[in-house]
Amino acid sequence: MNGYLIQTLRTRDALRFTSMFGGVLVPALRVGTSYALPIVALLIAGRLELAPFAALGAFTSLYCRVDPYGRRAWLLPVVAIGLTASVAAGAVASAAGAGGVTKVVVLTLVATLAKLLADVLRVGPPGGLMFVFAAGAAAYSPQSWSGVASAVGIAAASAAVSYAISMLGGILHPTGPHRLNTARALLAVADHLETPGAGARSRAHTAVHHALSALPTGERRTTTRLRAHLAHADHLLHHPADAAPELRATATKMRRGRVPAARLDRPAPRPVAAGRARIAEFRTNAVRMAVASLVTGLLASTFQLDHAYWAVVSVSSVLQSHNTATTWQRALQRSAGTIAGSLLALRIFAANPSPAMILVVIVLCQIAAELVVMSNYGLGLTFATPLALCLATLGHPTEPVHLVAERVGMTLFGALLGVVVCLVLSNDRARTRLREAVETCRTATLELQRSPADPAVRDRLVAAVFALRDAHRVAAGEPLRPHQGDQEVLDTEHDAYLELSATSAPARSTRPG
């Protein structure tokens, strides 16, 4: 058990920086605009006290960074409604004069429901975190009943503005997200061709099918060309060739807005829809969130601090993960990023900025955080921390050193407690799910051997491979004695890929040029 625990709590992955290919600058500027517009409007209207609530609604723009506009159209309203409801819950608790225990219960409910929502809908970063931050900021901000409607209304209006800005690109460049997802898929396949391995192959396979599934139906020229490039990339996954330089060159052209015609006309694989999520798969993580948020909040409230909710936000942040290992990594990143960001905040406060300058700092810090957060979460926190501290000073000014100390203390406390709860509440469902996924994948492989020409059987094997990979990703990060070793999982996946390669379709024709 000690060996598995040491492997789970290793620090190497927390220090890793991920290189992002496109999809960074535009989302960051979009987020900055979403923050700036409502805040500037409030500044002009002389209602600066409502600026924090405008920022809470603007959290909507943090989601669906590079998702296709079809997905944004239905998911962002869900996020906007959730954020507005979180602000309302916190504002009502504050106006009702609720004590620390009641506020903690409210935050716990918001954290647990937000975690379930983010997991079931596969919301993606930042998951359910911002809902907790919104509820906590509203709950711990002095509020009267007459001011609840204003706070909630401003948050809702800001969320609506963020939604509109996030959808604006659908008019200007409707295929932008599809081009970027396809380009990233081509690069993932190129990485696999240059450095073959189980991990690189899995990432490439996932990227190709993610990009393919996101493509709209229809035969528009751009869509047809993207589908052809993905078909070629999928073929190279099963029949490797010296095509990495060509894939990289094509990906670069796509990022710049061009979609060249594909040289080979191959039958595109049918996109395999992700399996419907079952609540049982996320039950342990939801229980962990509920217990950790409640315990952290109750302990933090005993200190009678003005921002005790920061501890709950911290524990919620590290638990926006799928297993104990990633929780530990996020705890390290959040702790290091918060300390670095607090030092930066002290330098900002030392300049004694005016409220208007604080608003400028908030917007700039949010843009900076978005530019780097996908590379490393801790680096993003270096800029997100001054933002949170500046928002806190807008609500009710506090002595900077005391505010920073409170932020660091609550963050470290919450991050540590989140890891402890993960270690205490083991995810026994993870190993059961992995065992089932291995057997399902083996069965699907045998079925394809017996019926190599049946596309439905092939689709079931592709779905089984994805399910196996996801189940192993979760189980591998839990400090449990595994019932199946990594090698058995890799062998099962390898056999599945061999069968997929043997039954993949050849090219139909070759185009000139």
Short mmCIF file of C-alpha atoms in Angstrom, two decimals:
data_model
loop_
_atom_site.label_atom_id
_atom_site.label_comp_id
_atom_site.label_asym_id
_atom_site.label_seq_id
_atom_site.Cartn_x
_atom_site.Cartn_y
_atom_site.Cartn_z
CA MET A 1 0.00 0.00 0.00
CA ASN A 2 2.85 2.40 0.78
CA GLY A 3 4.28 1.93 -2.70
CA TYR A 4 0.96 2.77 -4.35
CA LEU A 5 0.58 5.80 -2.07
CA ILE A 6 4.04 7.11 -2.95
CA GLN A 7 3.32 6.66 -6.65
CA THR A 8 0.01 8.51 -6.28
CA LEU A 9 1.55 11.45 -4.43
CA ARG A 10 4.47 12.08 -6.75
CA THR A 11 5.23 15.70 -7.62
CA ARG A 12 6.62 15.39 -11.13
CA ASP A 13 3.33 15.82 -12.99
CA ALA A 14 2.46 18.96 -11.00
CA LEU A 15 5.55 20.69 -12.40
CA ARG A 16 4.81 19.84 -16.01
CA PHE A 17 4.09 22.61 -18.52
CA THR A 18 1.85 21.77 -21.48
CA SER A 19 2.49 23.43 -24.81
CA MET A 20 -0.75 24.69 -26.39
CA PHE A 21 -1.23 24.88 -30.15
CA GLY A 22 -3.58 27.80 -30.77
CA GLY A 23 -6.76 28.56 -28.89
CA VAL A 24 -5.04 30.71 -26.26
CA LEU A 25 -4.89 34.38 -27.26
CA VAL A 26 -8.43 34.76 -28.66
CA PRO A 27 -10.14 33.08 -25.65
CA ALA A 28 -8.04 35.21 -23.29
CA LEU A 29 -9.04 38.43 -25.04
CA ARG A 30 -12.65 37.26 -25.11
CA VAL A 31 -12.58 36.73 -21.35
CA GLY A 32 -10.96 40.10 -20.79
CA THR A 33 -13.63 41.81 -22.87
CA SER A 34 -16.37 39.96 -20.98
CA TYR A 35 -14.97 41.33 -17.73
CA ALA A 36 -14.26 44.84 -18.97
CA LEU A 37 -17.58 45.77 -20.57
CA PRO A 38 -19.92 45.36 -17.56
CA ILE A 39 -17.35 46.70 -15.11
CA VAL A 40 -16.73 49.83 -17.19
CA ALA A 41 -20.49 50.31 -17.52
CA LEU A 42 -20.86 50.17 -13.73
CA LEU A 43 -17.95 52.56 -13.28
CA ILE A 44 -19.61 55.07 -15.60
CA ALA A 45 -22.94 54.61 -13.82
CA GLY A 46 -21.32 55.21 -10.45
CA ARG A 47 -22.28 51.76 -9.13
CA LEU A 48 -18.79 50.44 -8.48
CA GLU A 49 -19.99 48.44 -5.46
CA LEU A 50 -21.70 46.05 -7.90
CA ALA A 51 -18.53 45.37 -9.90
CA PRO A 52 -17.70 42.13 -8.01
CA PHE A 53 -21.09 40.70 -8.99
CA ALA A 54 -20.48 41.66 -12.62
CA ALA A 55 -17.20 39.76 -12.44
CA LEU A 56 -19.01 36.72 -11.05
CA GLY A 57 -21.39 36.68 -14.00
CA ALA A 58 -18.47 37.13 -16.39
CA PHE A 59 -17.14 33.76 -15.20
CA THR A 60 -19.39 32.39 -17.97
CA SER A 61 -16.73 33.31 -20.50
CA LEU A 62 -14.22 30.99 -18.81
CA TYR A 63 -16.05 27.96 -20.16
CA CYS A 64 -16.09 26.39 -23.63
CA ARG A 65 -12.81 28.05 -24.60
CA VAL A 66 -12.45 26.30 -27.96
CA ASP A 67 -15.68 24.30 -28.13
CA PRO A 68 -17.70 24.40 -31.36
CA TYR A 69 -20.47 26.97 -31.37
CA GLY A 70 -23.16 24.31 -31.39
CA ARG A 71 -21.98 23.06 -28.02
CA ARG A 72 -21.51 26.58 -26.67
CA ALA A 73 -25.08 27.46 -27.68
CA TRP A 74 -26.61 25.05 -25.14
CA LEU A 75 -23.85 24.62 -22.54
CA LEU A 76 -23.04 28.27 -21.83
CA PRO A 77 -26.66 29.10 -20.89
CA VAL A 78 -26.51 26.22 -18.39
CA VAL A 79 -23.31 27.72 -16.95
CA ALA A 80 -24.81 31.23 -16.89
CA ILE A 81 -27.93 30.05 -15.08
CA GLY A 82 -25.83 28.05 -12.63
CA LEU A 83 -23.60 31.03 -11.83
CA THR A 84 -26.58 33.34 -11.40
CA ALA A 85 -28.29 30.81 -9.11
CA SER A 86 -25.08 30.49 -7.09
CA VAL A 87 -24.90 34.26 -6.64
CA ALA A 88 -28.56 34.29 -5.63
CA ALA A 89 -28.03 31.53 -3.05
CA GLY A 90 -25.09 33.36 -1.51
CA ALA A 91 -26.75 36.78 -1.58
CA VAL A 92 -29.90 35.45 0.10
CA ALA A 93 -27.82 33.78 2.81
CA SER A 94 -25.99 37.06 3.43
CA ALA A 95 -29.17 39.18 3.45
CA ALA A 96 -30.85 36.75 5.85
CA GLY A 97 -28.00 37.24 8.32
CA ALA A 98 -27.14 33.54 8.19
CA GLY A 99 -24.42 32.37 10.52
CA GLY A 100 -21.19 30.69 9.51
CA VAL A 101 -22.64 27.18 9.67
CA THR A 102 -25.56 28.03 7.38
CA LYS A 103 -23.29 29.68 4.86
CA VAL A 104 -21.02 26.63 4.89
CA VAL A 105 -24.00 24.37 4.23
CA VAL A 106 -25.03 26.56 1.29
CA LEU A 107 -21.50 26.45 -0.16
CA THR A 108 -21.34 22.69 0.35
CA LEU A 109 -24.57 22.17 -1.58
CA VAL A 110 -23.38 24.43 -4.39
CA ALA A 111 -19.98 22.69 -4.54
CA THR A 112 -21.48 19.20 -4.64
CA LEU A 113 -24.13 19.98 -7.24
CA ALA A 114 -21.64 21.91 -9.37
CA LYS A 115 -19.20 18.99 -9.29
CA LEU A 116 -21.91 16.56 -10.41
CA LEU A 117 -23.04 18.95 -13.13
CA ALA A 118 -19.50 19.44 -14.44
CA ASP A 119 -18.78 15.69 -14.47
CA VAL A 120 -22.05 14.55 -16.03
CA LEU A 121 -22.06 17.22 -18.75
CA ARG A 122 -18.28 16.99 -19.26
CA VAL A 123 -18.08 20.74 -18.86
CA GLY A 124 -14.28 20.89 -18.86
CA PRO A 125 -12.05 23.42 -17.07
CA PRO A 126 -12.65 25.16 -14.71
CA GLY A 127 -15.36 22.65 -13.86
CA GLY A 128 -17.62 23.49 -10.94
CA LEU A 129 -15.08 25.76 -9.25
CA MET A 130 -16.48 29.11 -10.35
CA PHE A 131 -19.95 28.27 -9.04
CA VAL A 132 -18.47 27.86 -5.56
CA PHE A 133 -16.49 31.07 -5.86
CA ALA A 134 -19.63 32.94 -6.97
CA ALA A 135 -21.70 31.61 -4.08
CA GLY A 136 -18.95 32.26 -1.54
CA ALA A 137 -18.21 35.80 -2.69
CA ALA A 138 -21.92 36.67 -2.54
CA ALA A 139 -22.49 34.96 0.82
CA TYR A 140 -19.57 36.68 2.56
CA SER A 141 -20.29 40.11 1.09
CA PRO A 142 -22.48 42.35 3.30
CA GLN A 143 -25.90 42.37 1.71
CA SER A 144 -29.38 43.75 2.39
CA TRP A 145 -32.65 42.39 1.06
CA SER A 146 -33.04 45.45 -1.13
CA GLY A 147 -29.64 44.79 -2.68
CA VAL A 148 -30.18 41.10 -3.52
CA ALA A 149 -32.11 41.86 -6.70
CA SER A 150 -29.39 44.26 -7.90
CA ALA A 151 -26.61 41.78 -7.20
CA VAL A 152 -28.38 38.90 -8.93
CA GLY A 153 -29.52 41.10 -11.82
CA ILE A 154 -26.01 42.41 -12.48
CA ALA A 155 -24.59 38.88 -12.36
CA ALA A 156 -27.25 37.66 -14.79
CA ALA A 157 -26.73 40.62 -17.16
CA SER A 158 -22.97 40.11 -17.11
CA ALA A 159 -23.42 36.40 -17.82
CA ALA A 160 -25.65 37.28 -20.78
CA VAL A 161 -22.98 39.66 -22.13
CA SER A 162 -20.35 36.93 -21.76
CA TYR A 163 -22.57 34.50 -23.63
CA ALA A 164 -23.08 36.96 -26.47
CA ILE A 165 -19.34 37.63 -26.75
CA SER A 166 -18.55 33.90 -26.69
CA MET A 167 -21.02 33.29 -29.52
CA LEU A 168 -19.94 36.28 -31.61
CA GLY A 169 -17.22 34.25 -33.28
CA GLY A 170 -19.88 32.03 -34.80
CA ILE A 171 -20.67 34.91 -37.15
CA LEU A 172 -17.07 35.92 -37.83
CA HIS A 173 -15.42 32.49 -38.12
CA PRO A 174 -17.97 29.67 -37.68
CA THR A 175 -15.46 26.92 -38.50
CA GLY A 176 -12.71 28.28 -36.25
CA PRO A 177 -13.12 25.73 -33.42
CA HIS A 178 -13.39 22.88 -35.95
CA ARG A 179 -10.19 23.96 -37.67
CA LEU A 180 -8.36 24.19 -34.37
CA ASN A 181 -9.59 20.81 -33.11
CA THR A 182 -8.63 19.19 -36.41
CA ALA A 183 -5.20 20.84 -36.35
CA ARG A 184 -4.59 19.57 -32.83
CA ALA A 185 -5.66 16.08 -33.91
CA LEU A 186 -3.18 16.14 -36.80
CA LEU A 187 -0.40 17.20 -34.43
CA ALA A 188 -1.30 14.41 -32.00
CA VAL A 189 -1.05 11.87 -34.82
CA ALA A 190 2.26 13.39 -35.91
CA ASP A 191 3.59 13.00 -32.36
CA HIS A 192 2.57 9.33 -32.42
CA LEU A 193 4.25 8.75 -35.78
CA GLU A 194 7.50 10.33 -34.59
CA THR A 195 7.51 8.73 -31.13
CA PRO A 196 5.26 5.66 -31.16
CA GLY A 197 3.89 4.52 -27.82
CA ALA A 198 0.69 3.53 -26.09
CA GLY A 199 0.24 6.97 -24.53
CA ALA A 200 0.85 8.90 -27.76
CA ARG A 201 -1.45 6.58 -29.68
CA SER A 202 -4.23 7.00 -27.12
CA ARG A 203 -3.97 10.78 -27.20
CA ALA A 204 -4.00 10.79 -30.99
CA HIS A 205 -6.97 8.42 -31.22
CA THR A 206 -8.94 10.52 -28.74
CA ALA A 207 -8.07 13.80 -30.50
CA VAL A 208 -9.09 12.47 -33.93
CA HIS A 209 -12.45 11.18 -32.75
CA HIS A 210 -13.10 14.30 -30.68
CA ALA A 211 -12.52 16.51 -33.73
CA LEU A 212 -14.55 14.21 -35.96
CA SER A 213 -17.50 14.08 -33.56
CA ALA A 214 -17.58 17.88 -33.33
CA LEU A 215 -17.81 18.44 -37.09
CA PRO A 216 -21.23 19.62 -38.30
CA THR A 217 -23.23 17.56 -40.75
CA GLY A 218 -23.47 18.71 -44.33
CA GLU A 219 -21.15 18.91 -47.31
CA ARG A 220 -19.76 22.42 -47.12
CA ARG A 221 -16.30 22.68 -48.59
CA THR A 222 -14.51 23.40 -45.31
CA THR A 223 -16.33 20.63 -43.45
CA THR A 224 -15.63 18.15 -46.25
CA ARG A 225 -11.94 19.01 -46.28
CA LEU A 226 -11.62 18.77 -42.50
CA ARG A 227 -13.35 15.39 -42.54
CA ALA A 228 -10.95 14.20 -45.25
CA HIS A 229 -7.89 15.26 -43.23
CA LEU A 230 -9.25 13.48 -40.15
CA ALA A 231 -9.92 10.36 -42.22
CA HIS A 232 -6.30 10.41 -43.41
CA ALA A 233 -5.05 10.94 -39.83
CA ASP A 234 -7.18 8.04 -38.61
CA HIS A 235 -5.72 5.83 -41.35
CA LEU A 236 -2.18 6.77 -40.28
CA LEU A 237 -3.00 5.74 -36.72
CA HIS A 238 -3.58 2.18 -37.92
CA HIS A 239 -1.10 2.18 -40.83
CA PRO A 240 1.87 4.41 -39.83
CA ALA A 241 3.87 6.15 -42.53
CA ASP A 242 6.47 8.90 -42.77
CA ALA A 243 3.86 11.64 -42.81
CA ALA A 244 4.55 13.62 -39.62
CA PRO A 245 6.06 16.68 -41.38
CA GLU A 246 3.10 16.84 -43.76
CA LEU A 247 0.62 16.67 -40.88
CA ARG A 248 2.41 19.43 -38.99
CA ALA A 249 2.49 21.69 -42.04
CA THR A 250 -1.22 21.15 -42.64
CA ALA A 251 -2.01 21.85 -38.99
CA THR A 252 -0.12 25.14 -39.15
CA LYS A 253 -2.10 26.21 -42.21
CA MET A 254 -5.36 25.38 -40.45
CA ARG A 255 -4.43 27.44 -37.41
CA ARG A 256 -3.80 30.39 -39.72
CA GLY A 257 -7.25 30.03 -41.30
CA ARG A 258 -6.55 27.91 -44.39
CA VAL A 259 -7.89 24.42 -44.96
CA PRO A 260 -6.01 22.84 -47.89
CA ALA A 261 -7.54 20.03 -49.87
CA ALA A 262 -6.58 16.55 -48.70
CA ARG A 263 -4.39 14.59 -51.09
CA LEU A 264 -6.02 11.23 -50.38
CA ASP A 265 -9.72 10.48 -50.42
CA ARG A 266 -10.33 8.02 -47.62
CA PRO A 267 -13.60 6.91 -46.05
CA ALA A 268 -14.02 8.85 -42.84
CA PRO A 269 -14.63 6.75 -39.73
CA ARG A 270 -18.03 7.20 -38.21
CA PRO A 271 -17.85 9.39 -35.09
CA VAL A 272 -18.52 7.31 -32.01
CA ALA A 273 -20.63 9.15 -29.47
CA ALA A 274 -19.39 9.15 -25.90
CA GLY A 275 -21.25 6.75 -23.65
CA ARG A 276 -23.98 8.21 -21.53
CA ALA A 277 -22.57 9.14 -18.14
CA ARG A 278 -23.97 7.36 -15.12
CA ILE A 279 -24.25 9.12 -11.79
CA ALA A 280 -22.70 6.08 -10.09
CA GLU A 281 -19.41 6.78 -11.85
CA PHE A 282 -19.16 10.17 -10.17
CA ARG A 283 -20.65 9.30 -6.80
CA THR A 284 -17.34 9.02 -4.95
CA ASN A 285 -16.06 12.35 -6.24
CA ALA A 286 -19.34 14.03 -5.29
CA VAL A 287 -19.18 12.54 -1.77
CA ARG A 288 -15.58 13.67 -1.46
CA MET A 289 -16.59 17.18 -2.47
CA ALA A 290 -19.49 17.28 0.00
CA VAL A 291 -17.46 15.99 2.96
CA ALA A 292 -14.38 18.10 2.21
CA SER A 293 -16.38 21.31 1.65
CA LEU A 294 -18.42 20.84 4.82
CA VAL A 295 -15.48 19.97 7.06
CA THR A 296 -13.26 22.68 5.59
CA GLY A 297 -15.96 25.33 5.84
CA LEU A 298 -16.86 24.48 9.43
CA LEU A 299 -13.24 24.52 10.55
CA ALA A 300 -12.51 27.75 8.67
CA SER A 301 -15.59 29.47 10.08
CA THR A 302 -14.29 28.97 13.63
CA PHE A 303 -11.61 31.58 12.87
CA GLN A 304 -14.30 34.23 12.24
CA LEU A 305 -12.52 35.45 9.11
CA ASP A 306 -14.03 37.80 6.53
CA HIS A 307 -13.19 35.41 3.69
CA ALA A 308 -13.50 31.98 5.24
CA TYR A 309 -15.12 30.80 2.02
CA TRP A 310 -11.69 30.89 0.39
CA ALA A 311 -10.94 27.61 2.16
CA VAL A 312 -14.02 26.02 0.58
CA VAL A 313 -13.05 27.46 -2.81
CA SER A 314 -9.58 25.98 -2.37
CA VAL A 315 -10.83 22.51 -1.50
CA SER A 316 -13.33 22.69 -4.35
CA SER A 317 -10.54 23.67 -6.72
CA VAL A 318 -8.30 20.72 -5.93
CA LEU A 319 -11.25 18.32 -6.10
CA GLN A 320 -12.13 19.36 -9.67
CA SER A 321 -10.27 16.21 -10.62
CA HIS A 322 -10.93 12.56 -11.39
CA ASN A 323 -8.74 10.81 -8.82
CA THR A 324 -6.45 11.24 -5.84
CA ALA A 325 -3.30 11.73 -7.92
CA THR A 326 -4.70 14.69 -9.86
CA THR A 327 -6.11 16.13 -6.63
CA TRP A 328 -2.61 16.05 -5.14
CA GLN A 329 -1.14 17.67 -8.24
CA ARG A 330 -3.72 20.46 -8.19
CA ALA A 331 -3.09 20.98 -4.47
CA LEU A 332 0.61 21.52 -5.13
CA GLN A 333 -0.09 23.82 -8.07
CA ARG A 334 -2.72 25.83 -6.21
CA SER A 335 -0.48 26.28 -3.18
CA ALA A 336 2.55 27.37 -5.18
CA GLY A 337 0.50 29.60 -7.49
CA THR A 338 -1.31 31.27 -4.60
CA ILE A 339 1.93 32.07 -2.77
CA ALA A 340 3.49 33.54 -5.92
CA GLY A 341 0.31 35.46 -6.74
CA SER A 342 0.10 36.83 -3.20
CA LEU A 343 3.58 38.29 -3.51
CA LEU A 344 2.52 39.91 -6.78
CA ALA A 345 -0.63 41.26 -5.09
CA LEU A 346 1.44 42.86 -2.33
CA ARG A 347 3.45 44.71 -4.95
CA ILE A 348 0.22 45.93 -6.55
CA PHE A 349 -1.29 47.07 -3.24
CA ALA A 350 1.96 48.81 -2.35
CA ALA A 351 1.28 51.23 -5.21
CA ASN A 352 -1.98 52.23 -3.44
CA PRO A 353 -4.10 51.89 -6.60
CA SER A 354 -7.37 53.74 -7.03
CA PRO A 355 -10.61 51.81 -7.56
CA ALA A 356 -10.39 52.48 -11.29
CA MET A 357 -6.85 51.11 -11.41
CA ILE A 358 -7.95 48.05 -9.44
CA LEU A 359 -10.53 47.39 -12.14
CA VAL A 360 -7.80 47.62 -14.78
CA VAL A 361 -5.67 45.18 -12.78
CA ILE A 362 -8.60 42.75 -12.54
CA VAL A 363 -9.08 42.70 -16.31
CA LEU A 364 -5.36 42.41 -17.06
CA CYS A 365 -4.86 39.65 -14.49
CA GLN A 366 -7.76 37.67 -15.92
CA ILE A 367 -6.32 37.93 -19.43
CA ALA A 368 -2.88 36.90 -18.18
CA ALA A 369 -4.32 33.97 -16.24
CA GLU A 370 -6.19 32.72 -19.31
CA LEU A 371 -3.03 32.93 -21.41
CA VAL A 372 -1.13 30.52 -19.16
CA VAL A 373 -3.63 28.47 -17.13
CA MET A 374 -3.96 25.71 -19.74
CA SER A 375 -0.19 25.33 -19.75
CA ASN A 376 0.02 24.93 -15.98
CA TYR A 377 -2.68 25.51 -13.38
CA GLY A 378 -0.21 26.86 -10.83
CA LEU A 379 1.06 29.45 -13.27
CA GLY A 380 -2.51 30.56 -13.92
CA LEU A 381 -3.07 30.97 -10.16
CA THR A 382 -0.14 33.38 -10.06
CA PHE A 383 -2.36 35.89 -11.88
CA ALA A 384 -5.76 34.68 -10.64
CA THR A 385 -4.76 35.30 -7.01
CA PRO A 386 -4.22 39.08 -7.38
CA LEU A 387 -7.54 39.17 -9.25
CA ALA A 388 -9.38 37.52 -6.35
CA LEU A 389 -7.70 39.80 -3.83
CA CYS A 390 -8.57 42.91 -5.85
CA LEU A 391 -12.20 41.78 -6.07
CA ALA A 392 -12.19 41.35 -2.30
CA THR A 393 -10.96 44.91 -1.75
CA LEU A 394 -13.74 46.28 -3.96
CA GLY A 395 -16.32 44.63 -1.74
CA HIS A 396 -14.95 45.99 1.52
CA PRO A 397 -11.41 47.41 1.77
CA THR A 398 -9.07 45.53 4.10
CA GLU A 399 -5.48 45.96 5.20
CA PRO A 400 -3.48 44.28 2.37
CA VAL A 401 -1.09 42.20 4.49
CA HIS A 402 -3.95 40.77 6.54
CA LEU A 403 -5.94 40.03 3.36
CA VAL A 404 -3.00 38.27 1.69
CA ALA A 405 -2.21 36.24 4.81
CA GLU A 406 -5.83 35.15 5.03
CA ARG A 407 -5.79 34.12 1.38
CA VAL A 408 -2.62 32.06 1.68
CA GLY A 409 -3.67 30.42 4.93
CA MET A 410 -7.14 29.45 3.73
CA THR A 411 -5.75 28.17 0.42
CA LEU A 412 -3.13 25.93 2.01
CA PHE A 413 -5.63 24.68 4.57
CA GLY A 414 -8.27 23.83 1.96
CA ALA A 415 -5.83 22.19 -0.46
CA LEU A 416 -4.36 19.96 2.25
CA LEU A 417 -7.76 18.92 3.56
CA GLY A 418 -8.92 18.03 0.05
CA VAL A 419 -6.04 15.59 -0.35
CA VAL A 420 -6.68 14.08 3.08
CA VAL A 421 -10.35 13.48 2.27
CA CYS A 422 -9.39 11.74 -1.00
CA LEU A 423 -7.05 9.42 0.89
CA VAL A 424 -9.66 8.61 3.53
CA LEU A 425 -12.62 8.12 1.16
CA SER A 426 -11.28 5.52 -1.27
CA ASN A 427 -12.85 5.12 -4.69
CA ASP A 428 -13.65 1.39 -4.66
CA ARG A 429 -15.86 1.85 -7.71
CA ALA A 430 -12.77 2.67 -9.78
CA ARG A 431 -11.38 -0.86 -9.78
CA THR A 432 -14.80 -2.42 -10.44
CA ARG A 433 -15.32 -0.11 -13.38
CA LEU A 434 -11.86 -0.92 -14.75
CA ARG A 435 -12.49 -4.66 -14.51
CA GLU A 436 -15.77 -4.25 -16.39
CA ALA A 437 -14.08 -2.08 -19.04
CA VAL A 438 -11.35 -4.66 -19.65
CA GLU A 439 -13.88 -7.45 -20.14
CA THR A 440 -16.06 -5.31 -22.40
CA CYS A 441 -13.09 -4.39 -24.58
CA ARG A 442 -11.99 -8.02 -24.88
CA THR A 443 -15.50 -9.08 -25.86
CA ALA A 444 -15.78 -6.31 -28.45
CA THR A 445 -12.41 -7.32 -29.93
CA LEU A 446 -13.57 -10.91 -30.38
CA GLU A 447 -16.83 -9.70 -31.93
CA LEU A 448 -14.93 -7.66 -34.53
CA GLN A 449 -12.78 -10.68 -35.34
CA ARG A 450 -15.94 -12.64 -36.11
CA SER A 451 -17.67 -9.78 -37.99
CA PRO A 452 -14.93 -7.60 -39.52
CA ALA A 453 -17.26 -5.97 -42.06
CA ASP A 454 -19.94 -4.87 -39.59
CA PRO A 455 -19.55 -1.12 -38.89
CA ALA A 456 -21.74 -1.32 -35.77
CA VAL A 457 -19.41 -3.93 -34.26
CA ARG A 458 -16.41 -1.76 -35.08
CA ASP A 459 -18.09 1.23 -33.42
CA ARG A 460 -18.68 -0.83 -30.28
CA LEU A 461 -14.97 -1.67 -30.11
CA VAL A 462 -13.95 1.97 -30.55
CA ALA A 463 -16.35 2.96 -27.77
CA ALA A 464 -14.99 0.14 -25.59
CA VAL A 465 -11.42 1.37 -26.10
CA PHE A 466 -12.40 4.87 -25.03
CA ALA A 467 -14.24 3.50 -21.98
CA LEU A 468 -11.25 1.37 -21.02
CA ARG A 469 -8.90 4.32 -21.33
CA ASP A 470 -11.14 6.52 -19.18
CA ALA A 471 -11.59 3.83 -16.53
CA HIS A 472 -7.85 3.24 -16.36
CA ARG A 473 -7.17 6.97 -16.13
CA VAL A 474 -9.32 7.13 -12.99
CA ALA A 475 -8.15 3.89 -11.36
CA ALA A 476 -4.45 4.53 -12.02
CA GLY A 477 -4.57 7.64 -9.84
CA GLU A 478 -6.04 5.96 -6.78
CA PRO A 479 -3.77 4.51 -4.05
CA LEU A 480 -5.49 1.11 -4.24
CA ARG A 481 -3.93 -2.26 -4.88
CA PRO A 482 -5.05 -2.77 -8.47
CA HIS A 483 -6.82 -5.94 -9.48
CA GLN A 484 -5.45 -5.42 -13.00
CA GLY A 485 -1.99 -4.11 -13.69
CA ASP A 486 -1.09 -1.47 -16.21
CA GLN A 487 0.37 -4.11 -18.53
CA GLU A 488 -2.88 -6.07 -18.70
CA VAL A 489 -4.77 -2.92 -19.62
CA LEU A 490 -2.16 -1.98 -22.23
CA ASP A 491 -2.24 -5.50 -23.71
CA THR A 492 -6.04 -5.39 -23.96
CA GLU A 493 -5.94 -2.01 -25.66
CA HIS A 494 -3.13 -3.16 -27.97
CA ASP A 495 -5.14 -6.19 -29.11
CA ALA A 496 -8.09 -3.92 -29.82
CA TYR A 497 -5.93 -1.61 -31.94
CA LEU A 498 -4.52 -4.55 -33.90
CA GLU A 499 -8.03 -5.63 -34.79
CA LEU A 500 -9.05 -2.07 -35.70
CA SER A 501 -5.98 -1.78 -37.93
CA ALA A 502 -6.71 -5.09 -39.64
CA THR A 503 -10.24 -4.01 -40.48
CA SER A 504 -9.67 -0.37 -41.42
CA ALA A 505 -10.72 0.67 -44.92
CA PRO A 506 -8.12 1.48 -47.63
CA ALA A 507 -7.95 4.70 -49.61
CA ARG A 508 -10.57 5.03 -52.34
CA SER A 509 -8.59 7.13 -54.80
CA THR A 510 -5.73 9.54 -55.18
CA ARG A 511 -6.22 13.13 -56.18
CA PRO A 512 -3.67 14.95 -58.33
CA GLY A 513 -1.41 17.52 -56.79
#
